[in-house]
Amino acid sequence: MPSPTSVVLDDVSFTWPDGSVALRHLSGAFSRGSTGLVGANGSGKSTLLRLIAGQLAPTSGSIVTSDHVDHLPQGVTRTARTVAELLGIERVRAALQAIEGGDADARHFDTIGADWDIEARARAALDGLGLPTELDRPVPTLSGGEAMLAAVTGLQLRGAGIALLDEPTNNLDLAARERLHDVVRGWRGTLIVVSHDLELLDLLDETAELRQGALTTFGGPYSQYRAWVDAQQQSARQALRTAEQALKRERQERVKAEERIAHSERQGRKDRVNRKYVAAVVNDRRNSAEQSQGARRGAADAKVAAAREAVSRAELAVRDDDRIRVDLPDPQVPRGRRIAELPSADGRRHVIRGPERVGLVGPNGVGKTTLIEAMLPTLQVRVGYLPQRIVLDEDATVLDLLRHAAPHVPPGELRNRLARLLIRGDTVARRVGALSGGERFRVALAQLLLADPPHELVVLDEPTNDLDLASVEQLVDALTAYRGALLVVSHDRGFLRRLQLDAMLRLDREGVLSAAR
């Protein structure tokens, strides 16, 4: 029996004031319970959440919700000033303080409603998560994980029947992610989460994908949905191959039919030249032949058109999600060579040798970025570094940047290598300042992986921040093909597992490095 719906979208379109279309004729529904909303960057996920929350109005169509909606957008922890603002209870607190000060204005009572004990409940909820309970505490004094957990706690306090979370685990360390996962597991009511955190998505009841203007819903977590999509795509690709073979056969039959028609026409001309028949007989035969040949051409053309249409239908069922398949330059790092040393506060050092692949994890604020940036100038190998905040020359073209990274590689070969990293066509000649976030990331990655001579060590600091799931898969593909040493700082355990690392290190708050579990 299907779950009752909490949100129903009926032919929803939305156009921004500048005329750009974000969503067009979108229909679908979200069930009660928890749903992971996925899709490529730019597909309209955040816009859809704002429409459901009522912060934006559809240009056309309608959205019906079964309960009050509350929304936690990206960046909320950067805009709130105090814990009370993170919790979203500052208006109620202000009304309570006004009444306590003798102001009996009716609007204060309306603001408070039934929340006379909101401060006590807020402190209890924060304490239950091990968070600071001072409601006037400035947000900058909290860690990123503490701030996000407080914001999510606010959703629960406000009691919304439908809660919307937009990338809640961005920039959270492993401990904060685990606590947020615990909160999600115990969530009551409807929860819709936009995320690229695979572990979080697999805690949710259902999956919805926004892709090419359509919303596909699946009654299971993301890993089950991906398995279903992969099975569907295997069938779709087989159907496309069958349709393409059928089209090839029909085209061949069309050529053979044309050859038979041409032979018949040649024979007719020979008959007329040889005057084997009187004029009336010749005319009758010619007319009959022309009708027959026309019918043959029409039948052959109809079969080719039908086969072409079958190919077109089959192509629509096959996703065009690109995967990186690239043979990168080999840095030829000897297995026993000492590549880098990571110092530990206890005096020990972890040595990266040869093409070793190492992950570095640890709580926010312990100095992981500081550690690797202090290490980089000491290295005696060719190293490429991708920091959390990518900085590129905004006025340079993509090809200019790659020429600088690989000055001895001919431009044509550089274009071929870029194409294998999904940087194709006119994008190669565009200015960096005109690229999307995903394109900029791939260009920065290309600078590292296509450098000539190739880097012997590649260091990446939180590379999956703000990447959609397809881009994360592309990053995994590219790094899997890289044959040098690799050091990756990340809070995304699912991403780290897929990299098939040789070692995982943890940096604690005392600066001590140890093997991570």
XYZ file of C-alpha atoms in Angstrom:
517
model
C 0.000 0.000 0.000
C 1.572 3.329 -1.037
C 2.477 5.847 1.659
C 0.268 8.945 1.992
C 1.678 11.957 0.207
C 2.843 15.087 2.010
C 3.790 17.209 -1.000
C 2.119 17.106 -4.425
C 3.530 18.983 -7.439
C 1.163 19.552 -10.342
C 2.653 20.861 -13.602
C 4.984 23.231 -11.752
C 7.107 25.683 -13.732
C 9.369 28.395 -12.397
C 11.164 31.156 -14.308
C 13.610 33.585 -12.711
C 13.121 37.347 -13.248
C 15.915 37.388 -15.844
C 13.931 34.910 -17.946
C 16.007 31.808 -17.223
C 13.885 28.705 -16.656
C 14.623 26.671 -13.523
C 11.786 24.128 -13.712
C 9.322 23.344 -16.474
C 6.059 21.340 -16.134
C 7.268 19.323 -13.145
C 4.810 16.881 -11.582
C 5.299 14.364 -8.799
C 4.839 13.729 -5.100
C 6.799 13.194 -1.887
C 5.525 10.632 0.614
C 5.409 10.924 4.367
C 8.603 9.714 5.956
C 12.092 10.619 4.730
C 13.181 11.173 1.142
C 16.573 11.908 -0.366
C 16.360 14.394 -3.258
C 19.262 13.975 -5.682
C 20.225 15.388 -9.055
C 23.042 17.104 -10.900
C 24.214 20.573 -9.905
C 21.926 23.058 -11.628
C 19.003 20.660 -11.958
C 16.869 22.818 -9.634
C 16.926 20.927 -6.318
C 17.425 23.973 -4.083
C 14.888 25.954 -6.110
C 12.370 23.146 -5.682
C 12.861 23.174 -1.899
C 12.262 26.935 -1.809
C 9.087 26.478 -3.865
C 7.812 23.770 -1.494
C 8.640 26.021 1.470
C 6.642 28.865 -0.076
C 9.657 31.165 -0.308
C 9.158 31.249 -4.080
C 5.885 31.091 -6.004
C 5.540 28.859 -9.089
C 5.276 30.705 -12.387
C 2.562 28.188 -13.219
C 1.155 25.001 -11.735
C 0.506 24.270 -8.080
C 2.137 22.781 -4.968
C -0.054 21.272 -2.255
C 1.389 20.382 1.170
C -0.346 18.418 3.913
C 1.278 20.247 6.827
C 3.340 23.266 7.838
C 6.695 23.407 5.994
C 10.030 24.484 7.484
C 13.213 24.919 5.462
C 16.910 24.778 6.385
C 18.831 26.267 3.429
C 22.510 26.008 2.593
C 24.588 28.616 4.391
C 22.187 29.064 7.303
C 25.042 28.626 9.784
C 26.881 31.562 8.183
C 23.991 34.029 8.424
C 22.722 33.428 11.970
C 24.356 35.492 14.716
C 23.347 33.568 17.849
C 22.302 30.055 18.824
C 18.733 31.342 19.282
C 18.738 32.551 15.667
C 20.069 29.176 14.520
C 17.202 27.548 16.385
C 14.755 29.998 14.808
C 13.236 30.958 18.168
C 14.458 34.548 18.464
C 11.023 36.061 17.678
C 9.333 33.955 20.367
C 12.081 34.840 22.860
C 11.696 38.537 22.059
C 7.940 38.298 22.634
C 8.485 36.504 25.943
C 10.958 39.152 27.068
C 8.559 41.934 26.058
C 5.726 40.423 28.130
C 8.060 39.898 31.080
C 8.930 43.581 30.784
C 5.267 44.563 31.061
C 4.298 44.891 27.383
C 0.896 43.152 27.041
C 0.432 43.813 23.313
C -1.714 41.035 21.790
C 0.780 40.469 18.956
C 3.306 39.137 21.477
C 0.826 36.501 22.628
C 0.104 35.594 18.995
C 3.833 35.180 18.349
C 4.308 32.921 21.375
C 1.275 30.713 20.741
C 1.782 27.560 22.789
C 5.568 27.999 23.058
C 5.783 29.495 26.537
C 8.419 26.908 27.494
C 10.449 27.240 24.277
C 13.668 28.279 26.040
C 13.589 25.303 28.413
C 12.831 22.910 25.559
C 15.599 24.450 23.447
C 18.208 24.019 26.174
C 17.089 20.448 26.826
C 17.296 19.589 23.117
C 20.755 21.113 22.776
C 21.969 19.357 25.907
C 20.640 16.052 24.595
C 22.955 16.393 21.595
C 25.907 17.474 23.698
C 25.755 21.033 22.336
C 26.320 24.310 24.204
C 23.027 25.444 25.763
C 23.642 29.236 25.945
C 20.989 30.660 23.635
C 22.764 34.012 23.224
C 26.091 32.404 22.386
C 27.578 33.784 19.104
C 27.509 31.284 16.236
C 31.204 31.870 15.295
C 32.201 30.330 18.653
C 30.631 27.012 17.578
C 32.236 24.445 15.295
C 30.623 23.896 11.914
C 29.139 20.638 13.118
C 27.741 22.174 16.297
C 26.142 25.013 14.339
C 24.482 22.697 11.843
C 23.203 20.358 14.564
C 21.741 23.356 16.404
C 20.006 24.492 13.208
C 18.531 21.025 12.658
C 17.445 20.953 16.298
C 15.586 24.186 15.613
C 13.518 22.465 12.938
C 12.430 19.890 15.474
C 11.668 22.531 18.103
C 9.490 24.491 15.711
C 7.494 21.336 15.075
C 7.128 21.548 11.317
C 5.278 18.569 9.844
C 7.383 18.819 6.669
C 11.094 19.619 7.086
C 13.442 20.452 4.190
C 17.243 20.151 4.557
C 19.598 21.420 1.840
C 23.081 19.797 1.996
C 23.160 19.558 5.807
C 26.455 17.616 5.981
C 28.589 20.015 3.919
C 31.840 20.747 5.781
C 30.909 18.537 8.754
C 33.554 16.280 10.232
C 32.910 12.586 10.811
C 31.724 12.962 14.408
C 29.252 15.713 13.481
C 27.983 13.680 10.542
C 27.381 10.700 12.790
C 25.395 12.822 15.234
C 23.354 14.303 12.398
C 22.733 10.798 11.058
C 21.408 9.813 14.500
C 19.022 12.784 14.443
C 17.766 11.790 10.993
C 17.240 8.178 12.054
C 14.878 9.290 14.803
C 13.059 11.959 12.766
C 9.306 12.133 13.100
C 7.246 13.622 10.295
C 8.119 14.263 6.668
C 11.766 14.956 5.855
C 13.117 15.877 2.401
C 16.924 16.065 2.205
C 19.089 17.338 -0.647
C 22.509 15.755 -0.199
C 25.467 14.072 -1.863
C 26.356 12.252 1.385
C 25.814 8.603 0.449
C 25.688 7.431 4.057
C 22.974 9.975 4.862
C 20.999 9.134 1.718
C 21.026 5.460 2.661
C 19.331 6.264 5.985
C 16.267 7.654 4.207
C 13.112 5.753 3.299
C 12.819 6.852 -0.332
C 14.794 8.491 -3.123
C 13.654 11.139 -5.593
C 15.797 12.217 -8.537
C 15.346 15.512 -10.369
C 16.718 14.957 -13.842
C 16.047 16.615 -17.178
C 12.946 18.324 -15.846
C 11.323 15.165 -14.461
C 10.974 13.851 -10.907
C 11.489 10.099 -10.480
C 10.597 8.592 -7.102
C 11.749 5.211 -5.784
C 10.603 3.383 -2.663
C 13.999 2.732 -1.155
C 17.302 4.403 -0.124
C 19.821 5.700 -2.637
C 22.000 2.572 -2.921
C 18.939 0.514 -3.857
C 17.856 3.214 -6.280
C 21.277 3.188 -7.979
C 21.149 -0.593 -8.300
C 17.691 -0.273 -9.870
C 18.899 2.460 -12.249
C 21.949 0.398 -13.216
C 19.732 -2.602 -14.010
C 17.367 -0.389 -16.005
C 20.274 1.136 -17.876
C 21.727 -2.257 -18.733
C 18.394 -3.211 -20.284
C 18.093 0.180 -21.996
C 21.569 -0.091 -23.517
C 20.781 -3.582 -24.787
C 17.518 -2.310 -26.283
C 19.433 0.527 -27.943
C 21.986 -1.885 -29.420
C 19.152 -4.054 -30.757
C 17.398 -1.033 -32.238
C 20.627 0.207 -33.836
C 21.247 -3.215 -35.379
C 17.688 -3.265 -36.715
C 18.186 0.202 -38.219
C 21.437 -0.946 -39.840
C 19.645 -3.946 -41.368
C 16.786 -1.814 -42.686
C 19.254 0.634 -44.225
C 21.042 -2.272 -45.899
C 17.708 -3.605 -47.166
C 16.891 -0.114 -48.433
C 20.152 -0.103 -50.421
C 19.379 -3.562 -51.847
C 15.852 -2.480 -52.754
C 17.243 0.579 -54.540
C 19.654 -1.657 -56.448
C 16.747 -3.881 -57.552
C 14.747 -0.838 -58.579
C 17.710 0.546 -60.525
C 18.154 -2.804 -62.268
C 14.475 -2.840 -63.208
C 14.714 0.702 -64.555
C 17.768 -0.203 -66.635
C 15.910 -3.194 -68.056
C 12.948 -0.985 -68.920
C 15.187 1.450 -70.773
C 16.801 -1.435 -72.658
C 13.404 -2.742 -73.667
C 12.395 0.644 -75.001
C 15.633 1.020 -76.914
C 15.325 -2.445 -78.450
C 11.663 -1.755 -79.250
C 10.683 -5.290 -78.273
C 7.098 -4.175 -77.710
C 4.753 -1.819 -79.421
C 4.425 1.611 -77.806
C 1.205 0.859 -75.905
C 2.667 -2.281 -74.339
C 5.877 -0.446 -73.443
C 3.901 2.369 -71.831
C 1.776 -0.065 -69.853
C 4.844 -1.888 -68.592
C 6.625 1.377 -67.728
C 3.643 2.692 -65.766
C 3.258 -0.571 -63.908
C 6.971 -0.678 -63.108
C 6.990 2.910 -61.871
C 4.058 2.195 -59.557
C 5.709 -0.964 -58.271
C 9.056 0.779 -57.763
C 7.357 3.665 -55.975
C 5.641 1.201 -53.674
C 8.948 -0.567 -52.988
C 10.713 2.719 -52.198
C 7.848 3.777 -49.950
C 7.868 0.483 -48.057
C 11.656 0.541 -47.650
C 11.625 4.168 -46.509
C 8.842 3.423 -44.019
C 10.843 0.545 -42.517
C 13.964 2.729 -42.199
C 11.913 5.529 -40.608
C 10.306 3.097 -38.157
C 13.715 1.673 -37.211
C 15.132 5.189 -36.791
C 12.199 6.094 -34.529
C 12.838 2.944 -32.472
C 16.477 4.031 -32.037
C 15.357 7.492 -30.933
C 12.997 6.006 -28.337
C 15.716 3.668 -27.091
C 18.214 6.558 -26.847
C 15.827 8.490 -24.611
C 15.870 5.619 -22.103
C 19.688 5.592 -21.943
C 21.205 8.116 -19.578
C 23.871 10.396 -20.935
C 25.653 10.662 -17.573
C 29.281 10.699 -18.621
C 31.920 8.622 -16.877
C 35.585 9.506 -16.975
C 37.628 6.869 -18.739
C 41.132 8.205 -19.144
C 44.671 6.871 -19.431
C 46.577 9.496 -17.442
C 50.317 10.187 -17.751
C 52.224 7.763 -15.550
C 54.535 9.522 -13.037
C 56.398 6.199 -12.651
C 56.845 6.485 -8.901
C 59.095 3.655 -7.617
C 57.405 1.606 -4.900
C 60.071 2.084 -2.257
C 60.660 5.787 -2.812
C 60.009 8.143 0.127
C 57.433 10.639 -1.179
C 56.298 12.607 1.870
C 56.308 12.630 5.673
C 53.356 13.640 7.832
C 54.637 14.745 11.270
C 52.762 13.828 14.442
C 52.763 15.709 17.769
C 54.034 12.565 19.525
C 57.257 12.678 17.506
C 56.341 9.906 15.101
C 55.945 10.402 11.371
C 53.846 8.665 8.774
C 55.831 8.145 5.594
C 54.079 7.931 2.212
C 56.131 5.608 0.008
C 55.815 5.023 -3.706
C 52.331 5.225 -5.241
C 50.664 4.854 -1.835
C 47.099 6.183 -1.493
C 46.368 7.729 1.925
C 43.255 9.299 3.454
C 43.444 11.853 6.280
C 40.443 12.389 8.565
C 39.810 14.142 11.873
C 37.474 16.608 13.588
C 36.984 20.107 12.232
C 39.526 22.574 13.555
C 42.321 20.142 14.469
C 44.633 21.453 11.737
C 44.467 18.967 8.869
C 44.797 21.715 6.252
C 47.544 23.406 8.287
C 49.418 20.087 8.472
C 49.442 19.451 4.743
C 50.180 23.079 3.799
C 53.175 23.051 6.167
C 54.335 19.787 4.602
C 54.107 20.882 0.952
C 57.143 23.237 0.844
C 59.364 20.524 2.318
C 58.690 17.961 -0.411
C 61.357 16.942 -2.914
C 58.891 15.507 -5.447
C 56.603 16.967 -8.103
C 53.394 17.710 -6.224
C 49.965 18.965 -7.251
C 47.677 20.485 -4.618
C 43.928 21.112 -4.862
C 42.857 23.248 -1.868
C 39.331 23.542 -0.526
C 38.924 26.934 -2.182
C 39.908 26.627 -5.836
C 41.621 29.714 -7.237
C 42.055 29.957 -11.021
C 42.990 32.786 -13.375
C 39.547 34.150 -14.243
C 40.720 35.757 -17.496
C 42.584 32.732 -18.864
C 40.983 30.205 -21.159
C 40.809 26.552 -20.203
C 43.347 25.664 -22.880
C 45.710 28.407 -21.631
C 45.717 26.888 -18.134
C 46.441 23.416 -19.453
C 49.203 24.694 -21.728
C 50.851 26.155 -18.633
C 50.523 22.810 -16.808
C 51.711 20.776 -19.799
C 53.802 23.141 -21.975
C 55.329 20.406 -24.135
C 52.067 18.676 -25.098
C 50.635 19.745 -28.500
C 47.302 21.634 -28.302
C 45.484 18.897 -30.217
C 46.597 16.249 -27.744
C 45.678 18.520 -24.833
C 42.165 18.842 -26.278
C 41.916 15.052 -26.528
C 43.020 14.623 -22.914
C 40.570 17.297 -21.746
C 37.755 15.570 -23.615
C 38.466 12.363 -21.699
C 38.034 14.393 -18.510
C 34.653 15.619 -19.881
C 35.927 19.105 -20.842
C 34.858 19.265 -24.463
C 34.003 21.400 -27.448
C 33.708 25.154 -26.975
C 34.392 24.828 -23.222
C 38.107 24.487 -23.991
C 38.205 28.011 -25.441
C 36.030 29.676 -22.793
C 37.325 31.982 -20.088
C 37.509 30.428 -16.646
C 35.354 33.219 -15.223
C 32.441 32.069 -17.408
C 32.509 28.446 -16.233
C 30.073 26.788 -13.837
C 31.261 25.478 -10.484
C 31.399 21.884 -11.752
C 33.340 22.930 -14.856
C 35.825 24.928 -12.770
C 36.410 21.915 -10.545
C 37.109 19.650 -13.548
C 39.522 22.233 -14.995
C 41.411 22.426 -11.673
C 41.486 18.636 -11.527
C 42.736 18.488 -15.129
C 45.610 20.829 -14.237
C 46.707 18.333 -11.600
C 46.181 15.054 -13.409
C 47.260 16.095 -16.932
C 50.410 17.969 -15.888
C 53.504 17.173 -17.957
C 55.764 16.062 -16.430
C 53.138 14.338 -14.265
C 52.912 15.008 -10.539
C 54.357 12.276 -8.360
C 52.033 13.228 -5.479
C 48.522 14.680 -5.670
C 47.046 16.252 -2.514
C 43.307 17.013 -2.338
C 41.659 18.905 0.546
C 37.921 18.156 0.894
C 37.430 17.688 -2.861
C 33.779 16.572 -2.662
C 32.471 19.752 -1.000
C 29.615 21.131 -3.133
C 29.921 18.401 -5.779
C 26.828 16.559 -6.950
C 26.772 12.756 -6.984
C 27.642 12.512 -10.690
C 30.687 14.772 -10.195
C 31.828 12.685 -7.221
C 31.622 9.566 -9.390
C 33.665 11.334 -12.078
C 36.262 12.317 -9.481
C 36.509 8.701 -8.297
C 36.990 7.584 -11.920
C 39.790 10.104 -12.477
C 41.639 9.367 -9.233
C 41.343 5.620 -9.797
C 43.202 6.092 -13.095
C 45.989 8.131 -11.453
C 49.101 6.030 -10.748
C 51.092 8.336 -8.474
C 50.930 8.873 -4.711
C 47.682 10.307 -3.371
C 46.803 12.129 -0.124
C 43.130 13.008 0.372
C 41.651 15.000 3.254
C 37.913 14.331 3.460
C 34.987 13.860 5.833
C 33.130 11.826 3.201
C 33.725 8.208 4.209
C 31.794 6.818 1.259
C 34.068 8.709 -1.119
C 37.201 7.577 0.713
C 36.101 3.938 0.615
C 35.586 4.040 -3.152
C 39.134 5.336 -3.658
C 40.492 1.988 -2.391
C 43.076 3.641 -0.155
C 46.130 1.854 1.183
C 45.990 3.641 4.552
C 43.675 5.898 6.561
C 45.105 8.286 9.149
C 43.333 10.281 11.842
C 44.563 13.582 13.294
C 43.242 14.253 16.798
C 42.907 17.525 18.686
C 46.360 17.104 20.225
C 47.958 16.873 16.773
C 48.661 13.139 17.080
C 48.384 10.979 13.957
C 47.129 7.414 14.259
C 45.571 4.747 12.091
C 41.869 5.466 11.595
C 39.308 2.766 12.096
